[in-house]
Short mmCIF file of C-alpha atoms in Angstrom, two decimals:
data_model
loop_
_atom_site.label_atom_id
_atom_site.label_comp_id
_atom_site.label_asym_id
_atom_site.label_seq_id
_atom_site.Cartn_x
_atom_site.Cartn_y
_atom_site.Cartn_z
CA MET N 73 -3.78 33.77 10.61
CA ILE N 74 -1.71 33.96 13.80
CA SER N 75 1.96 33.05 13.59
CA LYS N 76 3.10 30.49 16.17
CA ASN N 77 6.43 28.95 17.10
CA HIS N 78 8.11 26.89 19.81
CA SER N 79 8.68 29.69 22.34
CA LEU N 80 6.73 29.22 25.55
CA LEU N 81 6.58 32.43 27.55
CA SER N 82 7.19 35.02 24.92
CA LEU N 83 6.28 35.30 21.25
CA PRO N 84 6.59 38.10 18.72
CA LEU N 85 4.36 41.04 19.50
CA LEU N 86 1.38 39.72 17.59
CA PHE N 87 -0.95 39.85 20.53
CA ALA N 88 0.75 42.80 22.16
CA SER N 89 -0.89 45.11 19.69
CA GLY N 90 -4.01 44.45 21.74
CA LEU N 91 -2.43 46.79 24.25
CA LEU N 92 -5.32 49.11 23.51
CA GLY N 93 -4.29 52.10 25.48
CA LEU N 94 -3.19 50.16 28.52
CA GLY N 95 0.18 51.87 28.50
CA SER N 96 -0.86 54.13 31.35
CA VAL N 97 -1.26 51.00 33.49
CA ALA N 98 2.54 50.72 33.56
CA ILE N 99 2.46 53.76 35.83
CA ALA N 100 1.43 52.99 39.43
CA LYS N 101 -2.31 53.48 39.97
CA PRO N 102 -5.20 51.93 41.92
CA LEU N 103 -6.50 48.52 40.90
CA ALA N 104 -9.74 50.13 39.69
CA LYS N 105 -11.66 53.40 39.92
CA SER N 106 -14.70 51.66 41.39
CA PRO N 107 -15.65 48.19 42.69
CA GLY N 108 -17.33 45.56 40.55
CA PHE N 109 -16.73 44.35 37.03
CA SER N 110 -14.53 46.09 34.47
CA GLY N 111 -12.80 45.01 31.33
CA THR N 112 -11.39 45.70 27.90
CA ILE N 113 -12.10 44.17 24.51
CA GLY N 114 -10.38 44.94 21.24
CA ILE N 115 -9.45 43.75 17.80
CA ASN N 116 -6.31 44.36 15.79
CA ALA N 117 -5.24 43.93 12.19
CA GLY N 118 -1.69 43.93 10.94
CA VAL N 119 1.01 42.54 8.71
CA SER N 120 3.88 40.29 9.81
CA ASP N 121 7.03 39.56 7.82
CA THR N 122 8.81 36.56 9.35
CA GLN N 123 11.78 34.38 8.49
CA SER N 124 12.15 31.37 10.78
CA GLN N 125 12.45 27.63 10.40
CA PHE N 126 9.84 27.35 13.17
CA ASN N 127 7.19 29.36 11.33
CA ILE N 128 4.50 26.73 10.65
CA ASP N 129 3.08 28.53 7.62
CA ASP N 130 2.39 26.17 4.71
CA ASP N 131 4.98 28.00 2.59
CA ASN N 132 7.63 27.00 5.14
CA GLU N 133 6.50 23.38 5.34
CA GLN N 134 9.46 21.98 3.39
CA THR N 135 13.16 22.86 3.56
CA GLN N 136 15.92 21.60 1.28
CA ASN N 137 18.59 21.47 3.97
CA VAL N 138 19.29 22.50 7.56
CA ASN N 139 21.78 25.20 6.59
CA ASN N 140 19.28 28.03 6.17
CA ALA N 141 16.89 30.10 8.27
CA GLY N 142 13.70 29.15 6.47
CA GLU N 143 11.43 31.05 4.09
CA ASP N 144 10.69 34.76 4.38
CA ILE N 145 6.90 34.91 4.65
CA THR N 146 4.54 37.88 4.81
CA THR N 147 1.09 37.28 6.28
CA ALA N 148 -1.91 39.32 7.33
CA VAL N 149 -3.00 38.91 10.94
CA LEU N 150 -6.31 39.53 12.68
CA PHE N 151 -6.77 38.82 16.35
CA PRO N 152 -8.76 39.82 19.44
CA PHE N 153 -7.82 41.02 22.91
CA PHE N 154 -9.80 40.80 26.13
CA ARG N 155 -9.46 41.30 29.85
CA LEU N 156 -12.22 40.92 32.44
CA ALA N 157 -11.72 41.90 36.07
CA TYR N 158 -13.72 42.04 39.29
CA THR N 159 -12.61 44.40 42.07
CA THR N 160 -13.83 44.06 45.65
CA ASP N 161 -15.66 46.84 47.46
CA ASP N 162 -12.55 47.98 49.36
CA LEU N 163 -10.60 48.30 46.06
CA GLN N 164 -7.85 46.17 47.58
CA THR N 165 -8.34 42.89 45.68
CA GLN N 166 -8.92 42.25 42.00
CA TYR N 167 -9.62 38.96 40.22
CA PHE N 168 -8.84 38.90 36.51
CA LEU N 169 -9.11 36.77 33.38
CA GLY N 170 -7.40 37.47 30.09
CA GLN N 171 -4.20 39.27 29.19
CA SER N 172 -2.41 41.30 31.84
CA PRO N 173 -1.15 44.76 30.80
CA GLU N 174 2.30 44.31 32.34
CA ASN N 175 2.89 41.16 30.29
CA ILE N 176 1.59 42.70 27.09
CA LEU N 177 4.07 45.54 27.48
CA ASN N 178 6.78 42.87 27.65
CA SER N 179 5.54 41.18 24.44
CA ALA N 180 3.95 38.17 26.17
CA ILE N 181 1.08 36.24 24.64
CA GLN N 182 -0.23 34.51 27.73
CA TYR N 183 -3.84 34.41 28.88
CA GLU N 184 -4.11 34.38 32.65
CA LEU N 185 -6.47 33.63 35.50
CA GLY N 186 -5.33 35.32 38.68
CA VAL N 187 -5.68 37.71 41.56
CA THR N 188 -3.90 40.87 42.73
CA HIS N 189 -4.09 42.15 46.30
CA LYS N 190 -2.87 45.60 47.38
CA PHE N 191 -1.60 45.86 50.93
CA ASP N 192 -1.22 49.64 50.73
CA LYS N 193 -0.42 52.32 48.15
CA ARG N 194 3.02 50.82 47.43
CA GLN N 195 2.77 47.10 48.11
CA SER N 196 0.88 44.43 46.20
CA ILE N 197 1.13 40.76 45.31
CA THR N 198 -0.15 38.93 42.24
CA PHE N 199 -0.74 35.22 41.64
CA ALA N 200 -1.64 34.04 38.15
CA TYR N 201 -2.15 30.73 36.38
CA ILE N 202 -1.53 30.51 32.64
CA PRO N 203 -3.48 27.52 31.29
CA HIS N 204 -2.94 25.59 28.09
CA VAL N 205 -4.93 27.04 25.18
CA PRO N 206 -5.53 24.39 22.47
CA PHE N 207 -4.19 25.16 18.99
CA LEU N 208 -2.50 28.36 20.15
CA LYS N 209 1.05 26.94 20.16
CA GLU N 210 2.31 24.60 17.47
CA THR N 211 5.66 23.65 15.99
CA TRP N 212 7.17 21.08 13.64
CA SER N 213 7.23 17.50 14.90
CA ASP N 214 10.65 17.06 13.26
CA PRO N 215 11.99 20.49 12.27
CA PHE N 216 15.12 18.90 10.75
CA LEU N 217 13.29 16.87 8.11
CA THR N 218 14.50 17.88 4.64
CA ASN N 219 13.06 17.49 1.12
CA ALA N 220 9.70 16.35 2.48
CA PRO N 221 6.70 18.10 4.10
CA ARG N 222 7.13 18.63 7.83
CA LYS N 223 4.18 17.80 10.08
CA GLN N 224 2.80 20.11 12.75
CA THR N 225 2.32 19.12 16.36
CA ASP N 226 0.67 20.88 19.31
CA ILE N 227 2.61 22.18 22.28
CA ASP N 228 0.82 21.43 25.56
CA SER N 229 1.83 24.03 28.11
CA SER N 230 0.89 25.50 31.45
CA ALA N 231 2.53 28.11 33.64
CA MET N 232 2.20 30.24 36.74
CA ARG N 233 3.74 33.41 38.08
CA VAL N 234 3.89 35.27 41.36
CA ALA N 235 4.91 38.91 41.61
CA TYR N 236 5.57 41.08 44.64
CA LYS N 237 5.64 44.84 44.14
CA PHE N 238 7.03 47.40 46.53
CA ALA N 239 6.81 50.48 44.30
CA PRO N 240 8.80 51.30 42.30
CA VAL N 241 10.36 47.80 42.35
CA GLN N 242 8.74 44.50 41.39
CA VAL N 243 10.19 41.00 41.80
CA GLU N 244 8.57 38.15 39.86
CA TYR N 245 9.07 34.41 39.63
CA ALA N 246 7.53 32.44 36.75
CA TYR N 247 7.45 28.71 36.08
CA ALA N 248 6.28 26.96 32.93
CA SER N 249 6.28 23.47 31.54
CA TYR N 250 5.58 22.33 28.02
CA SER N 251 5.55 19.13 26.04
CA LEU N 252 5.12 18.26 22.38
CA GLU N 253 2.34 15.87 21.53
CA ASP N 254 4.50 14.23 18.83
CA GLU N 255 8.21 14.88 19.35
CA GLN N 256 10.17 13.39 16.42
CA SER N 257 13.26 15.61 16.25
CA GLY N 258 16.03 13.98 14.23
CA SER N 259 14.08 10.80 13.53
CA LYS N 260 13.04 11.20 9.90
CA ASN N 261 16.19 11.23 7.76
CA ALA N 262 19.99 11.29 7.82
CA VAL N 263 20.73 14.62 9.47
CA CYS N 264 23.36 13.78 12.11
CA HIS N 265 26.55 14.35 10.12
CA ASN N 266 24.97 12.79 7.01
CA VAL N 267 23.98 9.60 8.79
CA ALA N 268 20.82 8.67 10.65
CA CYS N 269 20.72 9.98 14.21
CA THR N 270 21.20 7.33 16.87
CA ALA N 271 18.74 6.96 19.72
CA GLU N 272 21.21 8.75 22.00
CA GLN N 273 21.49 11.69 19.59
CA GLN N 274 17.72 11.94 19.21
CA ALA N 275 17.43 12.06 22.99
CA LEU N 276 19.64 15.19 23.02
CA LEU N 277 17.10 16.94 20.77
CA LYS N 278 13.96 16.40 22.89
CA ARG N 279 12.21 19.71 23.58
CA ASP N 280 9.85 18.79 26.46
CA SER N 281 11.00 21.06 29.25
CA ASP N 282 10.52 23.10 32.41
CA TYR N 283 11.34 26.81 32.46
CA HIS N 284 12.13 29.01 35.47
CA ARG N 285 12.46 32.79 35.36
CA LEU N 286 13.33 35.33 38.06
CA SER N 287 12.95 38.98 37.11
CA LEU N 288 13.48 42.39 38.66
CA GLU N 289 11.71 45.48 37.33
CA SER N 290 11.52 49.13 38.26
CA THR N 291 9.56 52.10 36.84
CA LEU N 292 10.88 55.56 37.63
CA PRO N 293 9.78 59.09 36.67
CA VAL N 294 12.08 60.90 34.24
CA TRP N 295 10.11 64.08 33.56
CA LEU N 296 6.53 65.27 33.82
CA GLY N 297 4.44 62.51 32.25
CA THR N 298 7.54 60.52 31.19
CA TYR N 299 8.70 57.29 32.82
CA ALA N 300 11.53 54.81 32.32
CA LYS N 301 11.10 51.10 33.01
CA VAL N 302 14.07 48.77 33.43
CA ASN N 303 13.66 44.99 33.46
CA VAL N 304 16.27 42.29 33.94
CA PHE N 305 15.75 38.55 34.33
CA TYR N 306 17.53 35.24 34.48
CA GLY N 307 15.84 32.23 32.90
CA LYS N 308 16.70 28.55 32.98
CA GLN N 309 15.21 25.96 30.64
CA ASN N 310 15.66 22.32 31.66
CA ALA N 311 14.75 20.23 28.63
CA ASP N 312 14.68 16.46 28.27
CA GLY N 313 17.33 16.95 25.58
CA LYS N 314 20.48 18.60 26.91
CA SER N 315 21.12 20.39 23.60
CA GLN N 316 17.77 22.16 24.11
CA SER N 317 18.50 23.27 27.69
CA PHE N 318 19.81 26.80 28.18
CA ASP N 319 20.55 29.70 30.51
CA GLU N 320 19.07 33.05 29.49
CA PHE N 321 19.99 36.59 30.50
CA HIS N 322 17.65 39.42 29.52
CA TYR N 323 17.62 43.17 29.97
CA SER N 324 15.36 45.86 28.55
CA LEU N 325 14.69 49.58 28.78
CA SER N 326 11.34 51.23 28.03
CA ILE N 327 10.56 54.94 27.84
CA MET N 328 6.88 55.84 28.23
CA THR N 329 5.28 59.24 27.97
CA LYS N 330 1.68 60.44 28.21
CA TYR N 331 0.41 63.83 27.10
CA GLU N 332 -3.30 64.63 27.06
CA ARG N 333 -4.83 61.88 24.84
CA HIS N 334 -1.51 60.60 23.52
CA PHE N 335 0.59 57.75 24.90
CA VAL N 336 3.91 56.62 23.41
CA SER N 337 6.19 53.78 24.49
CA VAL N 338 9.51 52.71 22.96
CA GLN N 339 11.45 49.69 24.13
CA ALA N 340 14.80 48.07 23.44
CA ALA N 341 15.26 44.52 24.77
CA PHE N 342 18.19 42.12 24.54
CA SER N 343 18.62 38.45 25.51
CA ASP N 344 21.54 36.03 25.46
CA ARG N 345 21.02 32.27 25.53
CA GLU N 346 23.77 29.74 26.16
CA TYR N 347 22.87 26.08 25.66
CA ASP N 348 24.09 23.19 27.76
CA ALA N 349 25.31 20.61 25.22
CA GLU N 350 26.33 20.11 21.62
CA ASN N 351 23.51 19.87 19.10
CA PRO N 352 24.14 16.56 17.27
CA ILE N 353 22.62 17.88 14.03
CA PHE N 354 25.19 20.66 13.71
CA GLY N 355 28.08 19.53 15.90
CA GLN N 356 28.00 22.82 17.86
CA VAL N 357 26.69 24.15 21.13
CA GLN N 358 23.98 26.67 20.25
CA GLU N 359 24.24 30.33 21.27
CA ASP N 360 21.56 32.97 20.60
CA ASP N 361 21.69 36.75 20.70
CA ILE N 362 18.18 38.24 20.56
CA ALA N 363 17.33 41.91 20.03
CA ARG N 364 13.83 43.40 20.00
CA TYR N 365 12.80 46.98 19.31
CA SER N 366 9.19 48.02 19.88
CA PHE N 367 7.10 51.13 19.39
CA LEU N 368 3.58 51.74 20.67
CA TYR N 369 1.31 54.72 20.08
CA SER N 370 -2.14 54.97 21.63
CA TYR N 371 -4.74 57.72 21.24
CA THR N 372 -7.53 57.89 23.81
CA GLU N 373 -11.15 58.36 22.79
CA PRO N 374 -10.83 58.90 19.04
CA PHE N 375 -13.97 60.52 17.59
CA ASP N 376 -14.78 61.34 21.27
CA ILE N 377 -16.07 57.80 21.86
CA LYS N 378 -15.83 57.32 25.61
CA GLY N 379 -13.72 54.34 26.70
CA SER N 380 -12.19 53.75 23.27
CA ASN N 381 -8.54 53.71 22.14
CA LEU N 382 -6.76 53.73 18.81
CA ASN N 383 -3.50 51.74 18.92
CA ILE N 384 -0.53 51.44 16.60
CA ILE N 385 2.29 48.94 17.21
CA TYR N 386 5.55 48.27 15.41
CA GLN N 387 8.14 45.67 16.36
CA ASN N 388 11.38 44.35 14.97
CA LYS N 389 12.84 41.19 16.48
CA GLU N 390 16.10 39.53 15.37
CA THR N 391 17.65 36.28 16.61
CA ASP N 392 21.30 35.91 15.65
CA ALA N 393 22.47 32.37 16.39
CA ASN N 394 25.83 30.76 15.77
CA ILE N 395 23.84 28.05 13.92
CA GLU N 396 22.09 29.51 10.87
CA PHE N 397 19.11 27.14 11.22
CA TYR N 398 18.10 29.02 14.40
CA ASP N 399 18.42 32.54 12.96
CA SER N 400 15.10 34.35 12.72
CA SER N 401 13.67 37.81 12.09
CA THR N 402 10.24 39.38 12.46
CA ASN N 403 8.86 42.76 11.44
CA PHE N 404 5.34 43.46 12.54
CA VAL N 405 2.96 46.42 12.34
CA SER N 406 -0.59 46.56 13.65
CA VAL N 407 -3.47 49.01 13.95
CA GLY N 408 -6.36 48.32 16.30
CA MET N 409 -9.28 49.65 18.28
CA SER N 410 -10.38 48.78 21.78
CA TYR N 411 -13.11 49.61 24.24
CA SER N 412 -12.88 49.66 28.03
CA PHE N 413 -15.81 49.51 30.43
#
């Protein structure tokens, strides 16, 4: 089972454990060692402990009231990773399909189709399209329904990003849009101050939206084989419902080190979200403080199998909201193997 929620561009690190030894990619290097096809495939197994009202596990299907953060649920997870690339003869252009290493390191789940072109040793540009993947993203049609089973609905989404790198700095712009196939927030029972939500109040809860993000990132050497990566971004979500629109400020620091066959990365990331209007369910304007701590260990060529990697990931993610309904926490650990060709 793969946990899913309503977040568009970033989910808990469930797929990031497919990092499969790609940590060294965070350090500037050529697009490929040789022209032609290359790729990575892998599989990971792990355990996730999650508490969130937006966890669509069957055990979280029903809630007694909207004054709690949902059930604490532990699940086993099993999932694949893949990336296929083709590099031109001059090693200057690479076309790719799958998950990009830089996004995996940032805990992103997206599958991409794109191209990277290097102008010289320091400069490159990347264009990528992130298509909708059916059944990958789901949420509750009406998350505020109480004392009755909540129904799931698909999230239709698509996104794109463009990144310009002038080493050691990279600037990236990303745009995404998503819509719920069956948006029923606030429509099922009396949840707006103990009375049925009016049409105007329901409109404030609509989650169909556009998201814009502008980020700045830099990777710098700290010591022999050790690098620090700093990332900051500003995000803006414009939702059909004003109570679901927000401004987001994010900053993170990663320390990465490689020694012989060993690669270790630790990351601390923090985000603040400030919403645009009062949520009619709770009579408050929502505010979120999000903290994420991640650890990755990768061992190259275990058992001397060429091209293979052993990977271990741990992540803790906590969302502390001023409205308890939106509090959430996730602890995740994964072990996996991958093979690169």
